Every structure is written in structure tokens, then in C-alpha cells.
């Protein structure tokens, strides 16, 4: 292969540029040209196919900086309908005109679903990314545990996970952790710690909502910030037990910090945030409102008198507040763990294309003997028997229902990722850059401005 393409699809993460940089560095060594497609699959749907040559003369363009969050080639949640044969044909022709011989999609489970039709046109592989850490399998035969059951609403069925019959061990996980996850946990932990001191001072109950859709990995990782209670989407919230625990803690320490994943459910399995949902093009549900719903529940259960009797607040509304970590979880400088493995996984994706792999992904594995190592895995191995790829749920054994925090296995899972996740340069950069006096004099200069000057279109291709 002489020339390959790369695109970043779905929601961004802090480690996307690191993945692109790792891919380009490997491609330089192997004398392969890399074209970056602008804004994910959107570029392929555009007859002009906006793209940037990322390694002219096998040298990285200077804008490609692994320590910069986001993606210099832009991202979008656009996907291509595999049944739209005409569009697929046009994309094939555009790729041929550009002399692209293979494609790397940097993405999560939605992208892995989305790249299936491309793998029938030209070699396509995925380099993983997602802050949600939901791309992967808890064990190899997890796809077989999904069932499709009839449903009155369109498309006429829903997927349901059967009870697992596999003995779980963290070494058996496929894609142990995904670039982007560690940084989002780092940001969330800091959020929890900062909320704590203000909750302590004002005798308040704080509910911190973190992202992750229906997977509780980010919430689990916030345990490093020592919230009192962690609620994850995989384990339905038992309101009675929760209220009692909050009461106990509030009476003891005059403040409580609760972390909730955005996809938490009630005991009937219905999302607390469900009343605000909509659908993105990848079919993912957009979840907002979990922390507010939880706050309303607590306000209802405690009532104003409870806080007035203690003379700690004027009302339940004044005593209980919510904070969303929000998109800061997805942005900014990636910490060492993410940068390092993102680059490795990007490099591995290039090797995979050159080895002749197709419809496969680079994965990050972990074993007690070897620690972390990169490997590859067949995309088909992620599909259930109907061809669907499902987001990975956090294994329920990672969570202790009684304590409402990580179990022993959950802690065992977190340790390899986070023990050395922050590098010296990460702390040094904080010291040097946050109060850089130059920032007061200069307006912000977006990397998009520089990249715009490099964008080429199909008509101008060599
Ligand atoms: O999948 C990544 C993610 O950040 C989820 O955790 C979150 O639910 C969603 O994307 C938010 O999407 P958007 O940026 O489109 O609001």
C-alpha cells in the first residue's frame, strides 16, 4: 500500500490526535502516505472529499501534536447507510480517484458498526477511541449472550442481554481500556474533589453527573476522588436504600457527594434521564437529566423540614445541588496513559492494513504477566448473530451494590490503568502553561485555522 486514509468518527476524545500521530509515525517508517479526511464520514459523503495530506515527504505536519486534545481533522457523528448502494459506489470511486488503498477509522462501537459496508469496498480497520470505555467485550463469547426479542415499537424488536454463563476474569477482556477513558476519569476525579470541599463548607449534598451513556466505567473510575456514593447504569438505583445511606452520611459528616452515570436507571430498568432522550445518527441515545431527576427524588424524600431542623439549609432545594462534568471530560490535553496507548494503537492499525487485515480493530490487552500490550481482533468477533455490535457494559462484578462503590474486582480492574497514568510532563505542563503570561497578550489561535490552509479537494488530487 502506498497511500491510506484516516478519519475520526463519533464524539471526540482527548487522545485522537495521539492516535493519528501514532499512525502517521508508523506510516512514515513504512513509507506510506496518509490522507486525513475532514470531519469523519462526512468527507466521504462529499463529492469533493476534503482531506489533508498528513505526511508530505514522509514527515508529519507540525499541527499534529499528540498532546493536544480533540482531532485536527475534525469529527462528526455522520454515518453511511449500508443499504444506500449508490452512495457506497460513489465513495468507492472517490477513494479510487484519490488512490487510497486502505482506511483507518478512529472510533468506538458506533464507528465499528458504521465501517462494516466500507470493508466490502476496500481494506478498512478501526483504531479504538471512546471516553465511555464501552468498546470491547468482557469475554470472547459475550456477543452470543445477546438476544433479539419482539417489540411493539419500530423496528419491531429490541436487543436484550441474557444472563452470562462465563466465569469472568479481567485478563479475558477484549480491549481492556480505550484511549480517552483515562483522561475523562482524571477530569471527573478532579471535579468530584473540587465539589467536595464546597459541599463540606456549605453542608450540602452534591450530585455529580458523569458521561458514559449506558456504561458505568467513568463513574467507577471517579472512586479515586472518594465520592461517598457511586451510581452506575448497570445496577438499578434502589431509592429506599440510597435515601437511607444519604441520611446516614449527612448526619455523620454534614455533606454528601454522589456520583451518577448519565444512564442510571430506576428499579424497573427505565433511565432516570429518559424523558429528555433523543437519537444521534449512530443510533445512540443522548442522555440528559439523570442528576436532576435524582435530585428531585432526594428533595421529595427529605423535604424542607429535614434540613431546617438541622439548621443547615433553608430548603431541600437549597441543600441539594447538581453538577455535570460535561464536555470537559472529552476535551483538553490527554494524560500519559491515553497518549501513549493511543499512539501505539494508531501505529498498530497501519501495520494491520499493510499485513492485509480488513474489518478488524487494534485493541489494548492486559495480562497479569505482560501488563498492557497491543493486539488485533476480527471485527466480526464483536457482532452478535444478527450482525449488531453492542456497546460494552461495565461488568457488574466491578461494583459493590451494598457499598455503592467499586468492588475488589473493580479496584483490581482500575489499578493497572491509573497507577501510572499521569506522566511527569503532565504535571510540569500544568506548572508552566496555566498562568503563562503570554496568554494575556495573545488571542487564542485555533489549529483549525492552520489546517484549513492545508485542506485539498478531490479535483486537485495528484
Ligand atoms: O460517547 C461519548 C459521549 O461523550 C457520551 O458519554 C455522551 O453521552 C455523549 O457522547 C454526548 O454527546 P454529544 O457530545 O453529542 O452531546
Coordinates of C-alpha atoms in Angstrom, one line a residue, residues 93-336:
X93 CA -15.0 5.7 -6.9
X94 CA -13.8 8.7 -4.9
X95 CA -11.4 6.6 -2.9
X96 CA -10.0 5.1 -6.2
X97 CA -9.6 8.5 -7.7
X98 CA -7.6 9.6 -4.6
X99 CA -5.6 6.3 -4.9
X100 CA -6.5 5.4 -1.3
X101 CA -5.8 1.8 -0.8
X102 CA -6.9 1.3 2.8
X103 CA -8.8 3.2 5.5
X104 CA -8.3 3.7 9.3
X105 CA -11.4 4.8 11.2
X106 CA -10.7 6.0 14.7
X107 CA -13.9 5.4 16.6
X108 CA -16.0 3.5 19.0
X109 CA -18.7 0.9 18.8
X110 CA -20.9 3.1 16.5
X111 CA -18.0 3.5 14.1
X112 CA -17.2 -0.2 14.1
X113 CA -20.9 -0.8 13.1
X114 CA -20.5 2.1 10.6
X115 CA -17.4 0.8 8.9
X116 CA -18.8 -2.6 8.0
X117 CA -20.0 -1.6 4.5
X118 CA -16.6 0.0 3.7
X119 CA -14.8 -3.2 4.5
X120 CA -16.6 -4.6 1.5
X121 CA -15.2 -1.9 -0.8
X122 CA -11.6 -1.5 0.4
X123 CA -9.5 -2.7 3.4
X124 CA -10.8 -0.9 6.5
X125 CA -9.6 -1.2 10.1
X126 CA -10.6 0.6 13.3
X127 CA -8.3 2.2 15.9
X128 CA -10.3 2.4 19.2
X129 CA -11.3 5.6 21.0
X130 CA -14.1 6.5 23.4
X131 CA -14.2 8.1 26.8
X132 CA -17.1 5.8 27.7
X133 CA -14.7 2.7 27.5
X134 CA -17.6 0.7 26.1
X135 CA -15.8 -0.6 23.0
X136 CA -14.8 -4.1 23.8
X137 CA -16.0 -7.4 25.2
X138 CA -16.0 -8.6 28.8
X139 CA -15.1 -12.0 27.3
X140 CA -14.9 -13.5 23.8
X141 CA -18.4 -15.1 23.7
X142 CA -20.2 -12.1 25.0
X143 CA -21.9 -11.4 21.6
X144 CA -23.6 -14.8 21.8
X145 CA -25.3 -13.7 25.0
X146 CA -27.4 -11.1 23.2
X147 CA -31.0 -11.9 22.2
X148 CA -33.4 -10.2 19.9
X149 CA -36.9 -10.1 21.2
X150 CA -40.1 -8.8 19.5
X151 CA -41.2 -5.3 20.5
X152 CA -44.4 -3.3 19.6
X153 CA -42.4 -0.2 18.6
X154 CA -40.2 0.1 15.4
X155 CA -38.1 -1.6 14.2
X156 CA -40.2 -4.4 15.8
X157 CA -37.5 -5.9 18.1
X158 CA -35.2 -4.9 20.9
X159 CA -31.9 -6.5 21.9
X160 CA -31.7 -8.0 25.4
X161 CA -28.7 -9.4 27.2
X162 CA -29.1 -12.9 28.6
X163 CA -27.5 -13.9 31.9
X164 CA -23.9 -14.6 31.3
X165 CA -22.7 -18.2 31.8
X166 CA -19.0 -17.3 31.6
X167 CA -16.7 -17.1 34.6
X168 CA -15.4 -13.6 34.4
X169 CA -11.7 -12.7 34.7
X170 CA -10.3 -9.3 33.8
X171 CA -7.5 -11.0 31.8
X172 CA -10.1 -12.3 29.4
X173 CA -11.4 -8.9 28.5
X174 CA -11.1 -7.9 24.8
X175 CA -9.8 -4.3 24.7
X176 CA -9.2 -3.7 28.4
X177 CA -9.3 0.1 28.1
X178 CA -9.7 2.6 25.4
X179 CA -7.8 5.8 24.8
X180 CA -9.8 8.8 26.1
X181 CA -11.1 6.9 29.1
X182 CA -8.2 7.7 31.5
X183 CA -8.3 11.4 30.8
X184 CA -12.0 11.6 31.2
X185 CA -11.7 9.9 34.6
X186 CA -8.9 12.2 35.5
X187 CA -11.1 15.3 34.8
X188 CA -14.0 13.8 36.6
X189 CA -12.0 12.9 39.7
X190 CA -10.8 16.5 39.9
X191 CA -14.4 17.6 39.5
X192 CA -15.5 15.4 42.4
X193 CA -12.7 16.6 44.7
X194 CA -13.5 20.2 44.0
X195 CA -17.2 19.8 44.6
X196 CA -16.4 18.0 47.9
X197 CA -14.8 21.0 49.7
X198 CA -17.7 23.3 48.7
X199 CA -20.3 20.7 49.8
X200 CA -18.4 20.4 53.1
X201 CA -18.3 24.2 53.7
X202 CA -22.0 24.7 52.9
X203 CA -23.4 21.5 54.4
X204 CA -24.8 20.4 51.1
X205 CA -25.5 17.2 49.1
X206 CA -23.8 17.3 45.7
X207 CA -24.8 15.1 42.8
X208 CA -22.0 14.9 40.2
X209 CA -23.1 13.5 36.8
X210 CA -20.6 12.0 34.5
X211 CA -20.8 10.8 30.9
X212 CA -20.6 7.2 29.7
X213 CA -24.1 6.5 28.2
X214 CA -25.1 3.1 29.5
X215 CA -21.7 2.1 30.7
X216 CA -20.5 2.9 34.2
X217 CA -16.8 2.9 33.7
X218 CA -16.3 6.6 34.1
X219 CA -18.5 6.7 37.2
X220 CA -16.5 3.7 38.6
X221 CA -13.2 5.5 38.0
X222 CA -14.3 8.5 40.0
X223 CA -13.8 6.4 43.0
X224 CA -10.3 7.9 43.0
X225 CA -12.0 11.2 44.1
X226 CA -13.6 9.4 47.0
X227 CA -17.3 10.3 46.4
X228 CA -19.5 8.8 49.2
X229 CA -21.8 7.0 46.7
X230 CA -21.3 6.0 43.1
X231 CA -24.3 5.0 41.0
X232 CA -23.7 3.2 37.7
X233 CA -26.2 2.5 34.9
X234 CA -25.6 -1.3 35.1
X235 CA -27.1 -1.5 38.6
X236 CA -30.7 -0.1 39.1
X237 CA -31.0 2.6 41.8
X238 CA -32.8 1.4 44.8
X239 CA -34.2 4.7 46.1
X240 CA -35.0 3.4 49.6
X241 CA -31.5 2.2 50.2
X242 CA -30.0 5.3 48.6
X243 CA -32.0 7.7 50.8
X244 CA -31.1 5.8 53.9
X245 CA -27.4 5.9 53.0
X246 CA -27.5 9.6 52.2
X247 CA -29.2 10.3 55.5
X248 CA -26.6 8.3 57.5
X249 CA -23.8 10.1 55.8
X250 CA -25.3 13.5 56.1
X251 CA -25.9 13.1 59.8
X252 CA -22.3 12.0 60.2
X253 CA -20.4 14.5 58.1
X254 CA -22.9 17.2 57.1
X255 CA -22.2 16.7 53.4
X256 CA -22.6 14.0 50.9
X257 CA -21.1 13.6 47.4
X258 CA -22.8 11.3 45.0
X259 CA -21.6 10.5 41.5
X260 CA -24.0 9.2 39.0
X261 CA -23.5 7.9 35.5
X262 CA -25.8 9.7 33.0
X263 CA -27.5 6.4 32.1
X264 CA -28.6 5.3 35.6
X265 CA -32.0 3.6 35.8
X266 CA -34.8 3.0 38.3
X267 CA -35.6 -0.4 39.6
X268 CA -37.8 -1.1 36.6
X269 CA -34.7 -0.5 34.4
X270 CA -36.0 2.8 33.0
X271 CA -33.4 5.5 32.6
X272 CA -33.9 8.4 35.1
X273 CA -32.9 10.7 32.2
X274 CA -35.3 9.0 29.7
X275 CA -37.8 11.9 29.5
X276 CA -35.1 14.0 27.7
X277 CA -33.7 11.5 25.3
X278 CA -33.2 11.8 21.5
X279 CA -31.3 9.7 19.0
X280 CA -28.0 10.6 17.3
X281 CA -27.3 9.3 13.7
X282 CA -25.3 6.3 15.0
X283 CA -28.5 5.2 16.8
X284 CA -27.1 6.1 20.2
X285 CA -29.4 7.6 22.8
X286 CA -28.5 11.0 24.0
X287 CA -29.0 11.1 27.8
X288 CA -29.5 14.3 29.8
X289 CA -31.2 14.9 33.1
X290 CA -30.1 12.0 35.3
X291 CA -28.7 14.1 38.1
X292 CA -31.7 16.5 38.0
X293 CA -34.1 13.5 38.3
X294 CA -32.1 12.1 41.2
X295 CA -32.1 15.5 42.9
X296 CA -35.9 15.7 42.6
X297 CA -36.2 12.2 44.2
X298 CA -34.0 13.2 47.1
X299 CA -35.8 16.6 47.6
X300 CA -39.1 14.6 47.6
X301 CA -37.8 12.1 50.2
X302 CA -36.1 14.5 52.6
X303 CA -38.4 17.5 52.4
X304 CA -37.5 21.0 53.6
X305 CA -38.1 20.3 57.3
X306 CA -35.2 17.8 57.4
X307 CA -32.7 20.5 56.5
X308 CA -34.4 23.2 58.5
X309 CA -34.4 21.1 61.7
X310 CA -30.6 20.7 61.4
X311 CA -30.4 24.5 60.6
X312 CA -28.2 23.5 57.7
X313 CA -30.2 24.9 54.8
X314 CA -33.4 26.8 54.1
X315 CA -34.9 24.1 52.0
X316 CA -34.2 20.8 50.4
X317 CA -33.7 22.6 47.1
X318 CA -31.0 24.8 48.6
X319 CA -29.3 21.8 50.2
X320 CA -29.1 19.5 47.2
X321 CA -27.3 20.6 44.0
X322 CA -26.1 19.0 40.8
X323 CA -23.0 19.5 38.7
X324 CA -22.3 18.0 35.3
X325 CA -18.7 17.4 34.5
X326 CA -19.9 17.7 30.9
X327 CA -17.7 18.1 27.9
X328 CA -14.6 19.0 29.9
X329 CA -14.4 15.2 30.2
X330 CA -13.9 15.0 26.4
X331 CA -11.5 17.8 25.9
X332 CA -8.1 19.1 26.6
X333 CA -4.7 17.5 27.0
X334 CA -4.6 13.7 27.2
X335 CA -2.8 12.3 30.1
X336 CA 0.2 9.9 29.6

